[in-house]
CSV table of C-alpha atoms and ligand atoms in Angstrom, one decimal:
chain,number,residue,atom,x,y,z
E,1,UNK,CA,7.0,-19.5,3.3
E,2,UNK,CA,3.4,-19.2,4.0
E,3,UNK,CA,1.0,-19.3,1.0
E,4,UNK,CA,-2.5,-19.9,2.2
E,5,UNK,CA,-4.8,-21.4,-0.4
E,6,UNK,CA,-2.1,-22.4,-3.0
E,7,UNK,CA,-5.0,-23.6,-5.1
E,8,UNK,CA,-5.8,-20.0,-5.9
E,9,UNK,CA,-3.6,-19.3,-8.9
E,10,UNK,CA,-4.5,-15.6,-9.4
E,11,UNK,CA,-6.0,-13.3,-6.8
E,12,UNK,CA,-8.6,-11.1,-8.4
E,13,UNK,CA,-10.9,-8.5,-6.7
E,14,UNK,CA,-13.6,-11.4,-6.6
E,15,UNK,CA,-11.1,-13.5,-4.6
E,16,UNK,CA,-10.6,-10.6,-2.1
E,17,UNK,CA,-14.3,-10.3,-1.7
E,18,UNK,CA,-14.7,-14.1,-1.4
E,19,UNK,CA,-12.1,-13.9,1.5
E,20,UNK,CA,-14.3,-11.4,3.4
E,21,UNK,CA,-17.4,-13.6,2.6
E,22,UNK,CA,-15.9,-16.6,4.2
E,23,UNK,CA,-14.3,-14.6,7.1
E,24,UNK,CA,-10.7,-15.2,6.2
E,25,UNK,CA,-8.5,-12.2,6.9
E,26,UNK,CA,-6.8,-10.6,3.9
E,27,UNK,CA,-3.1,-9.9,4.0
E,28,UNK,CA,-1.7,-6.9,2.0
E,29,UNK,CA,1.8,-5.2,1.9
E,30,UNK,CA,3.3,-2.4,-0.2
E,31,UNK,CA,6.1,-3.2,-2.8
E,32,UNK,CA,7.7,-0.7,-5.2
E,33,UNK,CA,10.4,-2.7,-7.1
E,34,UNK,CA,10.8,-6.0,-8.9
E,35,UNK,CA,13.1,-7.7,-6.4
E,36,UNK,CA,11.0,-7.1,-3.5
E,37,UNK,CA,7.8,-7.7,-5.2
E,38,UNK,CA,8.9,-11.3,-6.1
E,39,UNK,CA,9.6,-12.0,-2.5
E,40,UNK,CA,6.2,-10.5,-1.2
E,41,UNK,CA,4.3,-12.4,-4.0
E,42,UNK,CA,6.2,-15.6,-3.3
E,43,UNK,CA,5.4,-15.4,0.5
E,44,UNK,CA,1.5,-15.5,-0.3
E,45,UNK,CA,0.5,-11.9,0.3
E,46,UNK,CA,-2.9,-11.6,-1.4
E,47,UNK,CA,-2.8,-7.8,-2.2
E,48,UNK,CA,0.2,-5.8,-3.2
E,49,UNK,CA,-0.1,-2.1,-3.0
E,50,UNK,CA,2.3,0.1,-5.1
E,51,UNK,CA,1.8,2.9,-2.6
E,52,UNK,CA,2.7,6.5,-3.0
E,53,UNK,CA,4.6,5.8,0.2
E,54,UNK,CA,7.3,5.2,-2.4
E,55,UNK,CA,7.7,8.9,-2.3
E,56,UNK,CA,8.9,8.3,1.3
E,57,UNK,CA,10.7,5.0,1.3
E,58,UNK,CA,12.1,4.9,-2.2
E,59,UNK,CA,12.7,8.6,-3.0
E,60,UNK,CA,13.4,9.9,0.5
E,61,UNK,CA,10.7,12.8,0.5
E,62,UNK,CA,9.2,13.8,3.7
E,63,UNK,CA,5.6,13.4,2.4
E,64,UNK,CA,3.6,11.5,-0.3
E,65,UNK,CA,2.9,14.7,-2.2
E,66,UNK,CA,6.0,14.9,-4.6
E,67,UNK,CA,5.7,11.6,-6.4
E,68,UNK,CA,4.5,11.9,-10.0
E,69,UNK,CA,2.2,9.8,-12.2
E,70,UNK,CA,5.2,8.8,-14.3
E,71,UNK,CA,7.2,7.8,-11.3
E,72,UNK,CA,4.2,5.6,-10.0
E,73,UNK,CA,3.9,4.0,-13.3
E,74,UNK,CA,7.7,3.1,-13.3
E,75,UNK,CA,7.3,1.4,-9.8
E,76,UNK,CA,4.1,-0.4,-10.8
E,77,UNK,CA,5.6,-1.6,-14.0
E,78,UNK,CA,8.6,-3.2,-12.0
E,79,UNK,CA,6.1,-4.8,-9.5
E,80,UNK,CA,3.8,-6.1,-12.1
E,81,UNK,CA,6.7,-7.8,-13.9
E,82,UNK,CA,7.4,-9.7,-10.7
E,83,UNK,CA,4.0,-10.8,-9.5
E,84,UNK,CA,2.4,-14.1,-10.5
E,85,UNK,CA,-0.3,-14.4,-7.9
E,86,UNK,CA,-1.1,-11.3,-5.9
E,87,UNK,CA,-3.7,-8.5,-6.8
E,88,UNK,CA,-1.6,-5.5,-7.8
E,89,UNK,CA,-3.3,-2.1,-6.7
E,90,UNK,CA,-1.6,1.1,-7.5
E,91,UNK,CA,-2.0,4.6,-5.8
E,92,UNK,CA,-3.1,7.4,-8.0
E,93,UNK,CA,-0.6,10.0,-6.7
E,94,UNK,CA,-1.4,13.6,-5.4
E,95,UNK,CA,-2.6,15.9,-8.2
E,96,UNK,CA,-3.5,13.1,-10.6
E,97,UNK,CA,-7.1,12.9,-9.8
E,98,UNK,CA,-8.4,15.8,-7.7
E,99,UNK,CA,-8.7,18.3,-10.4
E,100,UNK,CA,-11.7,16.7,-12.2
E,101,UNK,CA,-13.1,13.4,-13.1
E,102,UNK,CA,-11.6,13.4,-16.8
E,103,UNK,CA,-8.1,13.9,-15.3
E,104,UNK,CA,-8.8,11.0,-12.8
E,105,UNK,CA,-9.9,8.9,-15.7
E,106,UNK,CA,-6.8,9.7,-17.8
E,107,UNK,CA,-4.4,9.0,-14.9
E,108,UNK,CA,-6.1,5.7,-14.0
E,109,UNK,CA,-6.0,4.6,-17.7
E,110,UNK,CA,-2.4,5.5,-18.0
E,111,UNK,CA,-1.7,3.3,-14.9
E,112,UNK,CA,-3.7,0.3,-16.1
E,113,UNK,CA,-2.4,0.6,-19.7
E,114,UNK,CA,1.3,1.2,-19.1
E,115,UNK,CA,1.9,-0.9,-16.0
E,116,UNK,CA,-0.5,-3.7,-16.4
E,117,UNK,CA,-1.7,-3.4,-12.8
E,118,UNK,CA,-5.1,-4.7,-11.7
E,119,UNK,CA,-6.7,-1.8,-9.9
E,120,UNK,CA,-6.2,1.6,-8.4
E,121,UNK,CA,-6.5,3.3,-5.1
E,122,UNK,CA,-7.3,6.9,-4.3
E,123,UNK,CA,-7.8,8.9,-1.1
E,124,UNK,CA,-10.9,10.6,0.1
E,125,UNK,CA,-14.8,10.3,0.2
E,126,UNK,CA,-17.4,12.5,-1.1
E,127,UNK,CA,-15.0,15.2,-2.4
E,128,UNK,CA,-13.6,12.7,-5.1
E,129,UNK,CA,-16.9,10.8,-5.7
E,130,UNK,CA,-17.2,12.0,-9.4
E,131,UNK,CA,-13.6,11.0,-10.1
E,132,UNK,CA,-14.1,7.5,-8.6
E,133,UNK,CA,-17.4,7.1,-10.6
E,134,UNK,CA,-15.6,8.0,-13.8
E,135,UNK,CA,-12.8,5.6,-13.3
E,136,UNK,CA,-15.1,2.8,-12.3
E,137,UNK,CA,-17.2,3.5,-15.4
E,138,UNK,CA,-14.1,2.7,-17.6
E,139,UNK,CA,-14.0,-0.8,-15.9
E,140,UNK,CA,-11.1,0.0,-13.6
E,141,UNK,CA,-11.6,-1.6,-10.1
E,142,UNK,CA,-11.1,1.1,-7.5
E,143,UNK,CA,-10.0,0.9,-3.8
E,144,UNK,CA,-11.0,3.9,-1.4
E,145,UNK,CA,-8.8,5.1,1.4
E,146,UNK,CA,-10.4,6.8,4.4
E,147,UNK,CA,-9.2,8.1,7.8
E,148,UNK,CA,-5.7,9.4,7.8
E,149,UNK,CA,-5.1,10.2,4.1
E,150,UNK,CA,-1.5,11.2,3.9
E,151,UNK,CA,-2.0,13.3,0.7
E,152,UNK,CA,-4.0,15.8,2.8
E,153,UNK,CA,-1.3,16.1,5.6
E,154,UNK,CA,-1.0,19.7,5.2
E,155,UNK,CA,-4.7,20.1,5.9
E,156,UNK,CA,-4.6,17.8,8.9
E,157,UNK,CA,-1.2,19.2,10.1
E,158,UNK,CA,-0.3,16.0,11.9
E,159,UNK,CA,-0.1,12.2,11.5
E,160,UNK,CA,-2.2,11.6,14.6
E,161,UNK,CA,-5.2,9.2,14.7
E,162,UNK,CA,-8.3,10.5,12.8
E,163,UNK,CA,-12.0,10.3,13.5
E,164,UNK,CA,-11.8,10.3,17.1
E,165,UNK,CA,-14.7,13.0,17.3
E,166,UNK,CA,-18.2,12.2,16.5
E,167,UNK,CA,-18.4,14.5,13.5
E,168,UNK,CA,-15.5,13.1,11.7
E,169,UNK,CA,-16.5,9.5,12.6
E,170,UNK,CA,-19.9,10.1,11.1
E,171,UNK,CA,-18.5,11.4,7.8
E,172,UNK,CA,-16.1,8.5,7.6
E,173,UNK,CA,-19.1,6.1,8.0
E,174,UNK,CA,-21.1,8.0,5.3
E,175,UNK,CA,-18.1,8.1,3.0
E,176,UNK,CA,-17.5,4.3,3.4
E,177,UNK,CA,-21.2,3.5,2.6
E,178,UNK,CA,-20.9,5.8,-0.4
E,179,UNK,CA,-17.8,4.2,-1.7
E,180,UNK,CA,-19.5,0.7,-1.4
E,181,UNK,CA,-22.5,2.0,-3.2
E,182,UNK,CA,-20.7,3.4,-6.2
E,183,UNK,CA,-18.8,0.1,-6.7
E,184,UNK,CA,-15.4,0.3,-5.0
E,185,UNK,CA,-14.1,-3.2,-4.3
E,186,UNK,CA,-12.5,-2.4,-0.9
E,187,UNK,CA,-11.5,0.5,1.3
E,188,UNK,CA,-8.2,1.1,3.2
E,189,UNK,CA,-8.8,2.6,6.7
E,190,UNK,CA,-5.8,4.3,8.0
E,191,UNK,CA,-5.1,5.2,11.7
E,192,UNK,CA,-8.7,5.3,13.1
E,193,UNK,CA,-10.0,4.0,16.4
E,194,UNK,CA,-10.5,0.2,16.4
E,195,UNK,CA,-14.1,0.5,17.5
E,196,UNK,CA,-14.9,2.7,14.4
E,197,UNK,CA,-13.1,0.1,12.1
E,198,UNK,CA,-15.3,-2.6,13.7
E,199,UNK,CA,-18.5,-0.6,13.1
E,200,UNK,CA,-17.5,0.2,9.4
E,201,UNK,CA,-16.2,-3.3,8.7
E,202,UNK,CA,-19.5,-4.9,9.9
E,203,UNK,CA,-21.7,-2.6,8.1
E,204,UNK,CA,-20.1,-3.0,4.8
E,205,UNK,CA,-20.1,-6.0,2.4
E,206,UNK,CA,-17.0,-5.0,0.7
E,207,UNK,CA,-13.7,-5.7,2.6
E,208,UNK,CA,-11.9,-3.0,4.6
E,209,UNK,CA,-8.1,-3.2,4.9
E,210,UNK,CA,-6.6,-1.6,8.0
E,211,UNK,CA,-3.3,0.1,8.9
E,212,UNK,CA,-3.2,1.4,12.4
E,213,UNK,CA,-7.0,0.7,12.5
E,214,UNK,CA,-7.1,-2.2,15.0
E,215,UNK,CA,-7.8,-6.0,14.6
E,216,UNK,CA,-11.4,-5.7,13.2
E,217,UNK,CA,-10.6,-4.6,9.6
E,218,UNK,CA,-11.1,-7.5,7.1
E,219,UNK,CA,-7.4,-7.4,6.3
E,220,UNK,CA,-4.2,-5.7,7.3
E,221,UNK,CA,-1.6,-3.7,5.3
E,222,UNK,CA,1.9,-2.4,6.3
E,223,UNK,CA,4.6,-0.7,4.5
E,224,UNK,CA,7.2,-3.3,3.5
E,225,UNK,CA,10.2,-1.3,4.6
E,226,UNK,CA,8.6,-0.8,8.1
E,227,UNK,CA,7.7,-4.5,8.5
E,228,UNK,CA,11.2,-5.6,7.6
E,229,UNK,CA,12.9,-3.1,9.9
E,230,UNK,CA,14.7,-1.2,7.1
E,231,UNK,CA,13.2,2.0,8.3
E,232,UNK,CA,14.5,2.5,11.8
E,233,UNK,CA,13.3,5.8,13.0
E,234,UNK,CA,9.6,5.3,12.1
E,235,UNK,CA,8.0,3.8,15.2
E,236,UNK,CA,4.2,4.2,15.4
E,237,UNK,CA,2.4,2.1,18.0
E,238,UNK,CA,0.5,0.0,15.1
E,239,UNK,CA,3.9,-1.1,13.6
E,240,UNK,CA,5.0,-4.7,14.1
E,241,UNK,CA,8.5,-5.2,13.0
E,242,UNK,CA,9.1,-8.9,11.7
E,243,UNK,CA,12.8,-8.4,11.0
E,244,UNK,CA,15.7,-6.0,11.7
E,245,UNK,CA,17.0,-5.7,8.2
E,246,UNK,CA,18.6,-2.3,9.0
E,247,UNK,CA,21.2,-4.3,11.3
E,248,UNK,CA,21.5,-7.2,9.0
E,249,UNK,CA,22.3,-5.0,6.0
E,250,UNK,CA,24.5,-2.5,7.6
E,251,UNK,CA,26.4,-5.4,9.3
E,252,UNK,CA,26.8,-7.2,6.0
E,253,UNK,CA,28.1,-4.1,4.2
E,254,UNK,CA,30.3,-3.2,7.1
E,255,UNK,CA,31.8,-6.6,6.9
E,256,UNK,CA,32.4,-6.2,3.1
E,257,UNK,CA,34.2,-2.8,3.8
E,258,UNK,CA,36.3,-4.4,6.4
E,259,UNK,CA,37.3,-7.3,4.1
E,260,UNK,CA,38.4,-4.9,1.4
E,261,UNK,CA,40.4,-2.8,3.7
E,262,UNK,CA,41.9,-6.1,5.3
E,263,UNK,CA,42.7,-7.4,1.8
E,264,UNK,CA,40.6,-10.4,2.7
E,265,UNK,CA,38.3,-9.9,-0.3
E,266,UNK,CA,38.7,-11.2,-3.0
E,267,UNK,CA,40.4,-14.4,-2.0
E,268,UNK,CA,42.4,-16.4,-4.6
E,269,UNK,CA,39.4,-18.6,-5.0
E,270,UNK,CA,37.3,-15.7,-5.9
E,271,UNK,CA,39.7,-14.4,-8.7
E,272,UNK,CA,40.2,-15.7,-12.3
C,1,KIV,O1,1.0,4.6,0.1
C,1,KIV,C1,0.7,3.6,1.0
C,1,KIV,O2,1.7,2.8,1.4
C,1,KIV,C2,-0.6,3.5,1.5
C,1,KIV,C3,-0.7,2.4,2.7
C,1,KIV,C4,-0.1,3.0,3.9
C,1,KIV,C5,-2.1,2.0,2.9
C,1,KIV,O3,-1.5,4.0,1.1
């Protein structure tokens, strides 16, 4: 187990900022359910994201678009019940904030009130500025998300690296500055060139959390099921697998099936 700074009893957005201020990298990971969130929290991860990637890894959809606000609240509630230390951030799902700022505020308030989470995240820059400002004005901490924003996959047409061209990189830098100015406590940078992450991270006072964005972000995030090797087919270059749970789990269950067929389970000791 690796809990850095066991003295910090509860991670707040202020603690996340303090980590950047003192140059300590921030660890972040997704979680979607009670059992996994307990493990992630106990292992010392500072920021747990109830990501809309739940749409892919929990529900089996191809994109993050189908997951609903009610489903995100269900996942977030389970995670919050498990977490004692980490900051819990919840994604506002597609369609719950883009319409107008009142809708964004209503969605954010439902997440905070019904799940007990500590902050929300939403994708985009200038296009969603009004929505972010409205949510912030209600006292809800907001995390931005720039670069590859999976809710816009049908606009991009591909999950390839974003902001390689000057114009898009310039917009990302402007969006990041704007997000900091209006009061976001951090920004996820997804799948952008490492040099751009460095430039953005060094020019902001708030922390950046990277995924596929190189080593210069102030912190790193991965999807839990990818890190654990539960998802086998997804193999982007940025992903480091720390376990092969696909093999561990299928072997264990295969063994169980064999034991039943061979009348090895249950044994007399396992019966009443
Ligand atoms: O939904 C998610 O898991 C995310 C991370 C990839 C940052 O937004």
